[in-house]
Amino acid sequence: MHIERLEKIFIGLGGVLLAIGIAAIGASVFAADVHLPAPSGRVDPRTVRSTAPFNQPGLKQTGPNQYEAVIVAFTWAFQVSPDIATNEIRVPVGANVTFTVTSTDVVHGFMIERTDVNAMVIPGQITKVSYTFDKPGEYLIICHEYCGTGHHTMFAKVIVA
Ligand code: CUA
């Protein structure tokens, strides 16, 4: 009799926790607008370098303090400018940057430290993520998806000044 009552309370608590969990997911998606980066297009990984916009990687201004950074990820670097030796992007404070990224080979990661930018770069797909850089500083872009022996050398920088 007594044990049965405790069981009912535990089942009830389980239900309450489940409802709180579902409500929290609902609040993050619908109220806080939290969502996973979605693929926003497709591109043949074999012809990335001759397909727009990836045939001209780099930063373009698209509006007032609005930029698009076209980036090609490959083993083992991020090409962030027409000059392959450059691995820096420079933007002013307050810039909203949309990163348009794809891979020519394997799956890479695209994470910018001290931001909520955290996406996968999948060959054949175009990854788009945006971020507003309100604070000056250097932000490291790193590949956080193991992609081979040079994985740890794969990085670039956003310099906000
Ligand atoms: Cu690219 Cu790890």
PDB file of C-alpha atoms and ligand atoms in Angstrom:
ATOM      1  CA  MET A   1       0.000   0.000   0.000  1.00  0.00           C
ATOM      2  CA  HIS A   2       2.692   2.430   1.129  1.00  0.00           C
ATOM      3  CA  ILE A   3       5.135   1.348  -1.630  1.00  0.00           C
ATOM      4  CA  GLU A   4       2.445   1.693  -4.262  1.00  0.00           C
ATOM      5  CA  ARG A   5       1.904   5.313  -3.276  1.00  0.00           C
ATOM      6  CA  LEU A   6       5.644   6.063  -3.597  1.00  0.00           C
ATOM      7  CA  GLU A   7       5.608   4.449  -7.037  1.00  0.00           C
ATOM      8  CA  LYS A   8       2.782   6.715  -8.098  1.00  0.00           C
ATOM      9  CA  ILE A   9       4.720   9.760  -6.888  1.00  0.00           C
ATOM     10  CA  PHE A  10       7.817   8.625  -8.826  1.00  0.00           C
ATOM     11  CA  ILE A  11       5.835   8.024 -12.006  1.00  0.00           C
ATOM     12  CA  GLY A  12       4.243  11.442 -11.521  1.00  0.00           C
ATOM     13  CA  LEU A  13       7.644  13.075 -11.062  1.00  0.00           C
ATOM     14  CA  GLY A  14       8.869  11.375 -14.246  1.00  0.00           C
ATOM     15  CA  GLY A  15       5.932  12.857 -16.124  1.00  0.00           C
ATOM     16  CA  VAL A  16       6.575  16.322 -14.689  1.00  0.00           C
ATOM     17  CA  LEU A  17      10.271  16.188 -15.684  1.00  0.00           C
ATOM     18  CA  LEU A  18       9.353  15.041 -19.186  1.00  0.00           C
ATOM     19  CA  ALA A  19       6.899  17.940 -19.525  1.00  0.00           C
ATOM     20  CA  ILE A  20       9.561  20.417 -18.282  1.00  0.00           C
ATOM     21  CA  GLY A  21      12.077  18.974 -20.783  1.00  0.00           C
ATOM     22  CA  ILE A  22       9.666  19.280 -23.723  1.00  0.00           C
ATOM     23  CA  ALA A  23       8.718  22.818 -22.620  1.00  0.00           C
ATOM     24  CA  ALA A  24      12.435  23.756 -22.449  1.00  0.00           C
ATOM     25  CA  ILE A  25      13.038  22.479 -25.995  1.00  0.00           C
ATOM     26  CA  GLY A  26       9.945  24.352 -27.179  1.00  0.00           C
ATOM     27  CA  ALA A  27      11.098  27.563 -25.485  1.00  0.00           C
ATOM     28  CA  SER A  28      14.610  27.327 -27.010  1.00  0.00           C
ATOM     29  CA  VAL A  29      13.311  26.684 -30.533  1.00  0.00           C
ATOM     30  CA  PHE A  30      10.284  29.012 -30.652  1.00  0.00           C
ATOM     31  CA  ALA A  31      11.090  31.723 -28.088  1.00  0.00           C
ATOM     32  CA  ALA A  32      14.928  31.897 -28.134  1.00  0.00           C
ATOM     33  CA  ASP A  33      15.229  30.950 -31.846  1.00  0.00           C
ATOM     34  CA  VAL A  34      17.883  28.294 -31.206  1.00  0.00           C
ATOM     35  CA  HIS A  35      18.305  26.008 -34.198  1.00  0.00           C
ATOM     36  CA  LEU A  36      20.872  23.776 -35.865  1.00  0.00           C
ATOM     37  CA  PRO A  37      22.723  25.136 -38.878  1.00  0.00           C
ATOM     38  CA  ALA A  38      20.927  23.716 -41.903  1.00  0.00           C
ATOM     39  CA  PRO A  39      22.477  22.928 -45.298  1.00  0.00           C
ATOM     40  CA  SER A  40      21.574  25.850 -47.512  1.00  0.00           C
ATOM     41  CA  GLY A  41      22.503  24.430 -50.866  1.00  0.00           C
ATOM     42  CA  ARG A  42      24.479  21.806 -52.696  1.00  0.00           C
ATOM     43  CA  VAL A  43      27.677  21.903 -54.698  1.00  0.00           C
ATOM     44  CA  ASP A  44      29.610  19.102 -56.395  1.00  0.00           C
ATOM     45  CA  PRO A  45      32.757  18.653 -54.239  1.00  0.00           C
ATOM     46  CA  ARG A  46      34.827  17.849 -57.356  1.00  0.00           C
ATOM     47  CA  THR A  47      34.075  21.199 -58.994  1.00  0.00           C
ATOM     48  CA  VAL A  48      33.949  23.456 -55.909  1.00  0.00           C
ATOM     49  CA  ARG A  49      36.877  25.576 -57.052  1.00  0.00           C
ATOM     50  CA  SER A  50      35.249  26.400 -60.376  1.00  0.00           C
ATOM     51  CA  THR A  51      31.743  26.931 -58.979  1.00  0.00           C
ATOM     52  CA  ALA A  52      30.507  30.333 -57.763  1.00  0.00           C
ATOM     53  CA  PRO A  53      30.837  31.633 -55.126  1.00  0.00           C
ATOM     54  CA  PHE A  54      33.633  29.224 -54.141  1.00  0.00           C
ATOM     55  CA  ASN A  55      35.731  30.054 -57.215  1.00  0.00           C
ATOM     56  CA  GLN A  56      36.402  33.378 -55.435  1.00  0.00           C
ATOM     57  CA  PRO A  57      36.824  32.736 -51.719  1.00  0.00           C
ATOM     58  CA  GLY A  58      37.022  35.811 -49.523  1.00  0.00           C
ATOM     59  CA  LEU A  59      35.132  38.574 -47.806  1.00  0.00           C
ATOM     60  CA  LYS A  60      32.535  40.672 -49.604  1.00  0.00           C
ATOM     61  CA  GLN A  61      30.541  43.561 -48.165  1.00  0.00           C
ATOM     62  CA  THR A  62      26.848  42.993 -48.779  1.00  0.00           C
ATOM     63  CA  GLY A  63      25.375  45.936 -46.848  1.00  0.00           C
ATOM     64  CA  PRO A  64      26.048  48.414 -44.045  1.00  0.00           C
ATOM     65  CA  ASN A  65      28.299  46.430 -41.666  1.00  0.00           C
ATOM     66  CA  GLN A  66      27.034  43.293 -43.380  1.00  0.00           C
ATOM     67  CA  TYR A  67      29.482  40.837 -44.920  1.00  0.00           C
ATOM     68  CA  GLU A  68      29.668  37.447 -46.566  1.00  0.00           C
ATOM     69  CA  ALA A  69      32.779  35.317 -46.075  1.00  0.00           C
ATOM     70  CA  VAL A  70      33.096  32.580 -48.690  1.00  0.00           C
ATOM     71  CA  ILE A  71      35.373  29.839 -47.375  1.00  0.00           C
ATOM     72  CA  VAL A  72      36.635  26.604 -48.914  1.00  0.00           C
ATOM     73  CA  ALA A  73      37.597  23.941 -46.380  1.00  0.00           C
ATOM     74  CA  PHE A  74      40.016  21.244 -47.504  1.00  0.00           C
ATOM     75  CA  THR A  75      42.664  18.970 -46.024  1.00  0.00           C
ATOM     76  CA  TRP A  76      44.095  20.833 -44.151  1.00  0.00           C
ATOM     77  CA  ALA A  77      43.242  24.504 -44.347  1.00  0.00           C
ATOM     78  CA  PHE A  78      40.467  27.037 -44.668  1.00  0.00           C
ATOM     79  CA  GLN A  79      40.851  29.174 -47.759  1.00  0.00           C
ATOM     80  CA  VAL A  80      39.377  32.513 -46.678  1.00  0.00           C
ATOM     81  CA  SER A  81      40.773  34.783 -49.396  1.00  0.00           C
ATOM     82  CA  PRO A  82      41.789  34.591 -53.085  1.00  0.00           C
ATOM     83  CA  ASP A  83      45.374  34.378 -51.810  1.00  0.00           C
ATOM     84  CA  ILE A  84      45.678  30.876 -50.372  1.00  0.00           C
ATOM     85  CA  ALA A  85      48.539  31.938 -48.069  1.00  0.00           C
ATOM     86  CA  THR A  86      46.247  34.327 -46.146  1.00  0.00           C
ATOM     87  CA  ASN A  87      44.217  32.832 -43.373  1.00  0.00           C
ATOM     88  CA  GLU A  88      42.761  35.986 -41.865  1.00  0.00           C
ATOM     89  CA  ILE A  89      39.483  37.826 -42.334  1.00  0.00           C
ATOM     90  CA  ARG A  90      39.325  41.442 -41.104  1.00  0.00           C
ATOM     91  CA  VAL A  91      36.019  43.088 -40.214  1.00  0.00           C
ATOM     92  CA  PRO A  92      35.017  46.176 -38.227  1.00  0.00           C
ATOM     93  CA  VAL A  93      33.425  45.947 -34.782  1.00  0.00           C
ATOM     94  CA  GLY A  94      29.711  45.241 -35.053  1.00  0.00           C
ATOM     95  CA  ALA A  95      30.037  43.456 -38.401  1.00  0.00           C
ATOM     96  CA  ASN A  96      27.467  40.797 -39.143  1.00  0.00           C
ATOM     97  CA  VAL A  97      29.224  38.100 -41.122  1.00  0.00           C
ATOM     98  CA  THR A  98      27.539  35.253 -42.962  1.00  0.00           C
ATOM     99  CA  PHE A  99      29.998  32.419 -43.453  1.00  0.00           C
ATOM    100  CA  THR A 100      29.333  30.364 -46.583  1.00  0.00           C
ATOM    101  CA  VAL A 101      31.464  27.254 -46.360  1.00  0.00           C
ATOM    102  CA  THR A 102      31.932  23.982 -48.211  1.00  0.00           C
ATOM    103  CA  SER A 103      34.490  21.197 -48.398  1.00  0.00           C
ATOM    104  CA  THR A 104      36.355  19.810 -51.405  1.00  0.00           C
ATOM    105  CA  ASP A 105      37.125  16.492 -49.766  1.00  0.00           C
ATOM    106  CA  VAL A 106      36.107  15.120 -46.361  1.00  0.00           C
ATOM    107  CA  VAL A 107      33.901  16.274 -43.486  1.00  0.00           C
ATOM    108  CA  HIS A 108      35.395  19.219 -41.606  1.00  0.00           C
ATOM    109  CA  GLY A 109      34.246  21.254 -38.639  1.00  0.00           C
ATOM    110  CA  PHE A 110      33.690  24.999 -38.516  1.00  0.00           C
ATOM    111  CA  MET A 111      33.839  26.461 -35.057  1.00  0.00           C
ATOM    112  CA  ILE A 112      34.660  30.028 -34.062  1.00  0.00           C
ATOM    113  CA  GLU A 113      35.924  30.319 -30.532  1.00  0.00           C
ATOM    114  CA  ARG A 114      34.031  32.630 -28.121  1.00  0.00           C
ATOM    115  CA  THR A 115      30.975  32.607 -30.404  1.00  0.00           C
ATOM    116  CA  ASP A 116      28.051  30.237 -30.884  1.00  0.00           C
ATOM    117  CA  VAL A 117      29.236  29.371 -34.404  1.00  0.00           C
ATOM    118  CA  ASN A 118      29.602  25.594 -34.451  1.00  0.00           C
ATOM    119  CA  ALA A 119      28.795  23.760 -37.666  1.00  0.00           C
ATOM    120  CA  MET A 120      29.840  20.846 -39.813  1.00  0.00           C
ATOM    121  CA  VAL A 121      31.212  21.281 -43.320  1.00  0.00           C
ATOM    122  CA  ILE A 122      30.098  18.349 -45.423  1.00  0.00           C
ATOM    123  CA  PRO A 123      31.329  17.705 -48.981  1.00  0.00           C
ATOM    124  CA  GLY A 124      28.445  18.314 -51.388  1.00  0.00           C
ATOM    125  CA  GLN A 125      26.652  20.690 -49.035  1.00  0.00           C
ATOM    126  CA  ILE A 126      26.893  24.404 -48.390  1.00  0.00           C
ATOM    127  CA  THR A 127      26.973  25.457 -44.748  1.00  0.00           C
ATOM    128  CA  LYS A 128      25.783  28.980 -43.898  1.00  0.00           C
ATOM    129  CA  VAL A 129      26.127  30.487 -40.435  1.00  0.00           C
ATOM    130  CA  SER A 130      25.978  34.115 -39.332  1.00  0.00           C
ATOM    131  CA  TYR A 131      27.451  35.949 -36.412  1.00  0.00           C
ATOM    132  CA  THR A 132      27.654  39.581 -35.276  1.00  0.00           C
ATOM    133  CA  PHE A 133      31.080  40.451 -33.890  1.00  0.00           C
ATOM    134  CA  ASP A 134      30.264  43.056 -31.233  1.00  0.00           C
ATOM    135  CA  LYS A 135      33.575  42.854 -29.410  1.00  0.00           C
ATOM    136  CA  PRO A 136      36.999  43.611 -30.920  1.00  0.00           C
ATOM    137  CA  GLY A 137      39.609  40.880 -30.857  1.00  0.00           C
ATOM    138  CA  GLU A 138      40.954  37.843 -32.651  1.00  0.00           C
ATOM    139  CA  TYR A 139      38.608  34.930 -33.105  1.00  0.00           C
ATOM    140  CA  LEU A 140      40.100  31.600 -34.040  1.00  0.00           C
ATOM    141  CA  ILE A 141      38.236  29.505 -36.604  1.00  0.00           C
ATOM    142  CA  ILE A 142      39.048  25.871 -35.990  1.00  0.00           C
ATOM    143  CA  CYS A 143      38.201  22.540 -37.533  1.00  0.00           C
ATOM    144  CA  HIS A 144      36.710  20.502 -34.718  1.00  0.00           C
ATOM    145  CA  GLU A 145      35.936  17.384 -36.729  1.00  0.00           C
ATOM    146  CA  TYR A 146      38.847  14.951 -37.024  1.00  0.00           C
ATOM    147  CA  CYS A 147      39.780  14.982 -40.720  1.00  0.00           C
ATOM    148  CA  GLY A 148      43.170  13.302 -40.962  1.00  0.00           C
ATOM    149  CA  THR A 149      46.784  13.715 -39.926  1.00  0.00           C
ATOM    150  CA  GLY A 150      46.827  17.494 -40.505  1.00  0.00           C
ATOM    151  CA  HIS A 151      43.580  18.135 -38.632  1.00  0.00           C
ATOM    152  CA  HIS A 152      45.293  20.119 -35.867  1.00  0.00           C
ATOM    153  CA  THR A 153      46.860  22.514 -38.398  1.00  0.00           C
ATOM    154  CA  MET A 154      43.519  23.524 -39.868  1.00  0.00           C
ATOM    155  CA  PHE A 155      42.588  26.992 -38.669  1.00  0.00           C
ATOM    156  CA  ALA A 156      41.978  30.593 -39.687  1.00  0.00           C
ATOM    157  CA  LYS A 157      41.226  33.848 -37.913  1.00  0.00           C
ATOM    158  CA  VAL A 158      38.624  36.574 -37.840  1.00  0.00           C
ATOM    159  CA  ILE A 159      40.192  39.852 -36.738  1.00  0.00           C
ATOM    160  CA  VAL A 160      37.623  42.327 -35.446  1.00  0.00           C
ATOM    161  CA  ALA A 161      38.931  45.890 -35.034  1.00  0.00           C
TER     162      ALA A 161
HETATM  163 CU1  CUA B   1      39.404  19.588 -40.976  1.00  0.00          CU
HETATM  164 CU2  CUA B   1      39.741  18.559 -38.878  1.00  0.00          CU
END
